[in-house]
CSV table of C-alpha atoms and ligand atoms in Angstrom, one decimal:
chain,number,residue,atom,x,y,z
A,1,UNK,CA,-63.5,66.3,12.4
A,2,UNK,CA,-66.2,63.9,13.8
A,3,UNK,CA,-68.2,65.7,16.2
A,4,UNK,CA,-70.5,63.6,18.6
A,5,UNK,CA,-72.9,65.4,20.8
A,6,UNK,CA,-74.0,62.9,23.8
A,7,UNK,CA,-76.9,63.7,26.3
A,8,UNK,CA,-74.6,64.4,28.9
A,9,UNK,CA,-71.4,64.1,30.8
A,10,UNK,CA,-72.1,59.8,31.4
A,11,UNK,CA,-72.6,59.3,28.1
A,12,UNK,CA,-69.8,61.3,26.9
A,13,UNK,CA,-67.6,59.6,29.2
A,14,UNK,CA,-68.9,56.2,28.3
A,15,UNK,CA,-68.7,56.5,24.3
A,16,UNK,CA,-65.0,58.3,25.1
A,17,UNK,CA,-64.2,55.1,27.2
A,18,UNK,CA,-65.0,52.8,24.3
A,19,UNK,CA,-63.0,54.3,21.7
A,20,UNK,CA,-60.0,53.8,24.2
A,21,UNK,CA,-60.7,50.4,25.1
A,22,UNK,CA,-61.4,49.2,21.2
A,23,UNK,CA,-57.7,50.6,20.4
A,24,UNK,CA,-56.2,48.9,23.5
A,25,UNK,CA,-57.8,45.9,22.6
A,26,UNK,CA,-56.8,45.9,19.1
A,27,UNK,CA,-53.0,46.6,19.9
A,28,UNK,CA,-51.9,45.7,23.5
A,29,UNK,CA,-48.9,47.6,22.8
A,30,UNK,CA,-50.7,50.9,22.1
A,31,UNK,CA,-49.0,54.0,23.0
A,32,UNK,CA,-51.9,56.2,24.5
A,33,UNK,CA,-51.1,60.1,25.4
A,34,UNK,CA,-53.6,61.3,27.9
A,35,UNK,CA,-55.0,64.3,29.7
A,36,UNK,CA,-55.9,65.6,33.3
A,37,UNK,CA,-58.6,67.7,34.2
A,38,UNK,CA,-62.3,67.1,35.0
A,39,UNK,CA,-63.5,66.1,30.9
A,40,UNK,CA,-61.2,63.1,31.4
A,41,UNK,CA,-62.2,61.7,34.4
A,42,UNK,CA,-65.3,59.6,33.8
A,43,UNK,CA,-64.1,58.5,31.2
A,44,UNK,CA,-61.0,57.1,33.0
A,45,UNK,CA,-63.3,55.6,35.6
A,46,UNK,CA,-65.4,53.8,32.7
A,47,UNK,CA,-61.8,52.2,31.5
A,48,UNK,CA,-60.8,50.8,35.0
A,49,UNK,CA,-64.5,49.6,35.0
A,50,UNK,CA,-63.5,47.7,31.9
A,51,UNK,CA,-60.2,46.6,33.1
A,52,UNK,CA,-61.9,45.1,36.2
A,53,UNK,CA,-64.6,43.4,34.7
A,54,UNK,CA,-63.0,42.4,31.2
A,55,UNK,CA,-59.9,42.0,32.1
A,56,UNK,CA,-58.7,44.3,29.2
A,57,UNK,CA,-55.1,44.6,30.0
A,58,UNK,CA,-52.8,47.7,29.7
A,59,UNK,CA,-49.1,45.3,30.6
A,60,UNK,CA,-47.8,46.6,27.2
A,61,UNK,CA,-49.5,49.8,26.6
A,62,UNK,CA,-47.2,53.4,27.2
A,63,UNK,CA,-48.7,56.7,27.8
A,64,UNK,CA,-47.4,59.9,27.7
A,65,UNK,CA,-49.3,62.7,29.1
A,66,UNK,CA,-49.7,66.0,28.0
A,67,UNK,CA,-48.6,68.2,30.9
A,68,UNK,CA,-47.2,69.2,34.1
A,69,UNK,CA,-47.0,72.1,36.7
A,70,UNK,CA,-43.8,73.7,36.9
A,71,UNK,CA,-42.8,73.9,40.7
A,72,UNK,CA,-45.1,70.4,42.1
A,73,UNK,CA,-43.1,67.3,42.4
A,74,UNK,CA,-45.0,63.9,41.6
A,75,UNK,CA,-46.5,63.4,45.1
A,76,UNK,CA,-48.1,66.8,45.7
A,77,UNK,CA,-51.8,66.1,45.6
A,78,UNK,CA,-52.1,68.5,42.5
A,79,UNK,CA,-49.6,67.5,40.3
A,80,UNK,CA,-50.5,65.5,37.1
A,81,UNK,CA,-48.6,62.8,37.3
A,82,UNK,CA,-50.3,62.0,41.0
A,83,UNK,CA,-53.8,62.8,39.5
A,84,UNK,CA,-52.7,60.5,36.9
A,85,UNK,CA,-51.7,57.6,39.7
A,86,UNK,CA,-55.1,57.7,41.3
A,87,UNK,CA,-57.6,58.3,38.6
A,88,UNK,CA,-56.3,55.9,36.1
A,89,UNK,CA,-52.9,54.2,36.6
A,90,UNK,CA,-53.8,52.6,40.3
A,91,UNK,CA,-57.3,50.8,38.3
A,92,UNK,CA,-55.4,49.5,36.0
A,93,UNK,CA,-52.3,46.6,35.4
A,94,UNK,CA,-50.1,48.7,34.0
A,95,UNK,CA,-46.2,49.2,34.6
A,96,UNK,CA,-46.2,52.5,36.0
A,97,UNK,CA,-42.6,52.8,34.1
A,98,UNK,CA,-44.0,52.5,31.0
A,99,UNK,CA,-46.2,56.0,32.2
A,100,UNK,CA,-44.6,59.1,31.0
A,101,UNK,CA,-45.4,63.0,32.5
A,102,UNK,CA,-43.1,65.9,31.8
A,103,UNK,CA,-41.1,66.3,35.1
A,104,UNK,CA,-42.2,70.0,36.6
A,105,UNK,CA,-39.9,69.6,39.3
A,106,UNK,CA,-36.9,69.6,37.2
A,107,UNK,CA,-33.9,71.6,37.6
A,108,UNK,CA,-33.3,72.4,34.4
A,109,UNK,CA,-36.7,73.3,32.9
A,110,UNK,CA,-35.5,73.2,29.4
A,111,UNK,CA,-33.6,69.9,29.2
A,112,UNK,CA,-36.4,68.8,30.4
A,113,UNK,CA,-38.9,70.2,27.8
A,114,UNK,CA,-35.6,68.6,25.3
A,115,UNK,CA,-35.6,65.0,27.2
A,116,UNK,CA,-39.9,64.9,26.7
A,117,UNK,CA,-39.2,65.8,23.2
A,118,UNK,CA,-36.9,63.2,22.6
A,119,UNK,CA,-39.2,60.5,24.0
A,120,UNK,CA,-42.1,61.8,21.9
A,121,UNK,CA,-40.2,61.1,18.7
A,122,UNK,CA,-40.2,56.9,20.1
A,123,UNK,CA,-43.9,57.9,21.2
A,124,UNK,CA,-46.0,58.0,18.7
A,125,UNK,CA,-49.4,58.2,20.2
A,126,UNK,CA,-51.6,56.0,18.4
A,127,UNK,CA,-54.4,58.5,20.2
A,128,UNK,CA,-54.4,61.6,22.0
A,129,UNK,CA,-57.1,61.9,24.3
A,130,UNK,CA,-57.7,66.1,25.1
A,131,UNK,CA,-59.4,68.8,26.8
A,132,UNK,CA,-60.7,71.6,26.0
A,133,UNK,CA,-59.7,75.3,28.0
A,134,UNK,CA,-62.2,77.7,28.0
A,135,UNK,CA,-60.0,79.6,26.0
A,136,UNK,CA,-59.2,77.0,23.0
A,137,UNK,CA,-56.3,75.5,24.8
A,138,UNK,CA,-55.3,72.5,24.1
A,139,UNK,CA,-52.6,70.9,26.4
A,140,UNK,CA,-51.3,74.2,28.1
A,141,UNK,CA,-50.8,75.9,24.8
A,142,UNK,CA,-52.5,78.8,25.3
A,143,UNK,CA,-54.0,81.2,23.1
A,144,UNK,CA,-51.2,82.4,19.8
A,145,UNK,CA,-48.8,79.6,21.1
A,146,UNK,CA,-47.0,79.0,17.3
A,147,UNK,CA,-48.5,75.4,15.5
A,148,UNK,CA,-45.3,74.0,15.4
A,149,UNK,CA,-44.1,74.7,18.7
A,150,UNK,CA,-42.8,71.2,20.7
A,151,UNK,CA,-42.5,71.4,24.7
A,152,UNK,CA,-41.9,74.0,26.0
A,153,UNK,CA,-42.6,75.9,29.4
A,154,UNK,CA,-45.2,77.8,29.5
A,155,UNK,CA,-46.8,80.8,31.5
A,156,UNK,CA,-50.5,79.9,32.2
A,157,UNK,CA,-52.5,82.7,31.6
A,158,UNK,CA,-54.8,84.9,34.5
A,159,UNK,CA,-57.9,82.7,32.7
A,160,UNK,CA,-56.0,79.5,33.1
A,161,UNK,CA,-55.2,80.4,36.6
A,162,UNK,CA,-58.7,80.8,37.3
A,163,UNK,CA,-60.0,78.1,36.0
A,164,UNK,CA,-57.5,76.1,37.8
A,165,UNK,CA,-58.0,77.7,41.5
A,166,UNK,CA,-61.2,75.5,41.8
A,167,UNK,CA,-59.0,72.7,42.5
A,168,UNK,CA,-56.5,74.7,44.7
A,169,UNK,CA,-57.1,75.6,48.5
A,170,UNK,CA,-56.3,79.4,47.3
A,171,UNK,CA,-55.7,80.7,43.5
A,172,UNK,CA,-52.5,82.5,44.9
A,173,UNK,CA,-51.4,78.2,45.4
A,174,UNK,CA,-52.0,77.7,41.8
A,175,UNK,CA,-48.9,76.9,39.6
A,176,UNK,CA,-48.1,80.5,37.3
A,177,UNK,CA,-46.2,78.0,34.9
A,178,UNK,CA,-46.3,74.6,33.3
A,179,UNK,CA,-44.5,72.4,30.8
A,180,UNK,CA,-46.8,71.4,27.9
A,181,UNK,CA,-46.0,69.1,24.9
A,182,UNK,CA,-46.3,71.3,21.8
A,183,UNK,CA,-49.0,71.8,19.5
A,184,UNK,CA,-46.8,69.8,16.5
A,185,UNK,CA,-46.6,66.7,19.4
A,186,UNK,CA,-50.2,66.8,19.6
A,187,UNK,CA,-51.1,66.9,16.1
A,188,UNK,CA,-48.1,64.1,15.7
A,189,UNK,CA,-50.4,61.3,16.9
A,190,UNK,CA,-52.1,58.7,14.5
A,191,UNK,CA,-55.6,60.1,16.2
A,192,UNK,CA,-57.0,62.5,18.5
A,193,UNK,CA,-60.4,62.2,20.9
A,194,UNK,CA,-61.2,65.1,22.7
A,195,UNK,CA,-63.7,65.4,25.5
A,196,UNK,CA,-65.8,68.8,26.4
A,197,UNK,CA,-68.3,69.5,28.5
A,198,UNK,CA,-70.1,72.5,30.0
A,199,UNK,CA,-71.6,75.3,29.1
A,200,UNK,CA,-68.3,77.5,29.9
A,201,UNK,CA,-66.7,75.9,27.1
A,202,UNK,CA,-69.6,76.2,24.2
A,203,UNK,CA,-67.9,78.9,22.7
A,204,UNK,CA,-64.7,77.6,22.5
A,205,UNK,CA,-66.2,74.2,21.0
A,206,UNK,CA,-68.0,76.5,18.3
A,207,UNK,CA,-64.7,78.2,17.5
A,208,UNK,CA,-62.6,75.0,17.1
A,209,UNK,CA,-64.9,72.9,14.9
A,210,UNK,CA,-66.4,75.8,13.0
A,211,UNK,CA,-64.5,78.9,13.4
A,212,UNK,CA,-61.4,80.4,11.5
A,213,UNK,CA,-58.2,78.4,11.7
A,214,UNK,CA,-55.8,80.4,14.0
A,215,UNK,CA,-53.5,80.3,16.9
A,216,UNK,CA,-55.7,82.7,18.3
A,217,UNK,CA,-57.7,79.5,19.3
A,218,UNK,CA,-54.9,76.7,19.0
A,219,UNK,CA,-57.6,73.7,19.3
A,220,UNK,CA,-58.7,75.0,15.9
A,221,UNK,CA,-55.9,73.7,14.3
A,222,UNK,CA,-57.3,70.5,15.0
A,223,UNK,CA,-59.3,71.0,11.4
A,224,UNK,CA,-56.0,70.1,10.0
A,225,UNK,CA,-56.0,66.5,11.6
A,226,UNK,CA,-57.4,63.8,9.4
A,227,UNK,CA,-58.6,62.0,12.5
A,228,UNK,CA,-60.3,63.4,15.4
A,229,UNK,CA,-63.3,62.6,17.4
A,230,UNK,CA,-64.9,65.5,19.3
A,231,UNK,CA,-67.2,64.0,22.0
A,232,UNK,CA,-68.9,67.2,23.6
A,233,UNK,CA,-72.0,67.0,25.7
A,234,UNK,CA,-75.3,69.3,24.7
A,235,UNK,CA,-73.7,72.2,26.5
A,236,UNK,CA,-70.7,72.3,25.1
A,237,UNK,CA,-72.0,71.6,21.8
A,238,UNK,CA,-74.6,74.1,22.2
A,239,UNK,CA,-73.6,76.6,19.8
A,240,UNK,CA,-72.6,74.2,17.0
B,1,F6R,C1,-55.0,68.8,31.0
B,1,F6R,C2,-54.9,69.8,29.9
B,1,F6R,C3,-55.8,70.9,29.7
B,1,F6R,C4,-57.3,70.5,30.1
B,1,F6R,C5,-58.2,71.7,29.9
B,1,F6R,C6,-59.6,71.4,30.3
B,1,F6R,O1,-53.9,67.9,30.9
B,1,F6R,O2,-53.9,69.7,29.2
B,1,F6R,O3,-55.8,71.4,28.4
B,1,F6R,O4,-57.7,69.5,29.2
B,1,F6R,O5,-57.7,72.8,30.6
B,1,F6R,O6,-59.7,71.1,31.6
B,1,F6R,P1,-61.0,70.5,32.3
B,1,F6R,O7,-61.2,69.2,31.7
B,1,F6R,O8,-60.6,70.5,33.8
B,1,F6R,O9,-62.1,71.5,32.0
């Protein structure tokens, strides 16, 4: 695991930004898997800063993302897949049919979960980019979620929930349940960059890149990837 500790949240987002850009550029047809939340965000913004000023195109690339809230359909204002839309997709030329989110207003939950497995195995993600919960989730697999689970739905846990609410007009509006690819269709792709940063998470971030190997955090099973990039700023990577 290649940790880099940046100055701060910029930096972070800029050297994360890079790493996706160089793969884009090296295969036009790469197939990215991405991440919501606030780690990700900057670094999206730095890649439609590229897009506009490079012209780095994204006409062939495909992304899967990691996650979805179980209830929100793709216009509510808090769903992935509309976060996804306006923080990344709308900057960018690509073909939002080539952009893939678990659907968390399906009918059937678990054909669901089945039809996002079924895509993953024709998506290999050349990277996955990641989060980090406060808790050492990864995706929403929370905490003694099995290594080789796939997607599955999942009920977010009272931490989750709360770390969530900031983003919710109430915590009683936030989502009790979400569908989250799998720990096995994480560590499936060819390479994984991870971004972290605050002092909330330091713990976590010690846990994952030094700490026993154990479900009990799941992002520690990210010692058994051969190629992940850890871009944390000094708080988060305070404790390493
Ligand atoms: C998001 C996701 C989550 C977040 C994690 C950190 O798609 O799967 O694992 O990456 O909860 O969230 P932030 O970045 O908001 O601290």
């Amino acid at each position: 695991m290649k940790v880099i500790i940046t100055e701060n949240y910029e930096e972070m987002s800029k050297k994360a930004s890079e790493i996706l850009v160089s793969i884009v550029k090296n295969n036009p047809n790469a197939i990215l898997g991405l991440a919501t939340g606030s780690s990700p965000i900057g670094t999206y913004q730095n890649m439609i800063k590229d897009h506009k000023e490079n012209g780095t195109s994204y006409k062939n690339v495909h992304t899967v993302n990691l996650d979805e809230y179980v209830g929100l359909t793709a216009d509510h204002d808090q769903s992935y897949a509309y976060f996804m839309r306006t923080n990344l997709f709308y900057g960018l030329d690509i073909d939002l049919k080539n952009t893939n989110l678990p659907c968390g207003s399906a009918k059937d939950l678990q054909a669901e979960c089945d039809r996002y497995n079924a895509l993953l195995e024709n998506y290999k993600q050349d990277v996955q980019v990641l989060g980090l919960g406060s808790n050492g989730h990864i995706g929403f697999n929370e905490p003694n979620t099995p290594f080789d689970s796939v997607t599955h739905l999942v009920d977010l846990t009272e931490n989750t929930i709360k770390d969530n609410s900031r983003l919710f007009a109430s915590i009683d509006e936030v989502p009790r349940q979400a569908l989250s690819m799998g720990i096995k269709n994480i560590m499936n792709a060819k390479s994984i960059l991870m971004v972290v940063s605050g002092k909330n998470k330091a713990e976590a971030v010690k846990g994952m890149v030094k700490g026993e190997i154990t479900p009990a955090l799941p992002a520690s099973v990210l010692q058994l990837h051969p190629f992940v990039t850890v871009i944390c700023d000094k708080e988060a990577g305070s404790l390493l």
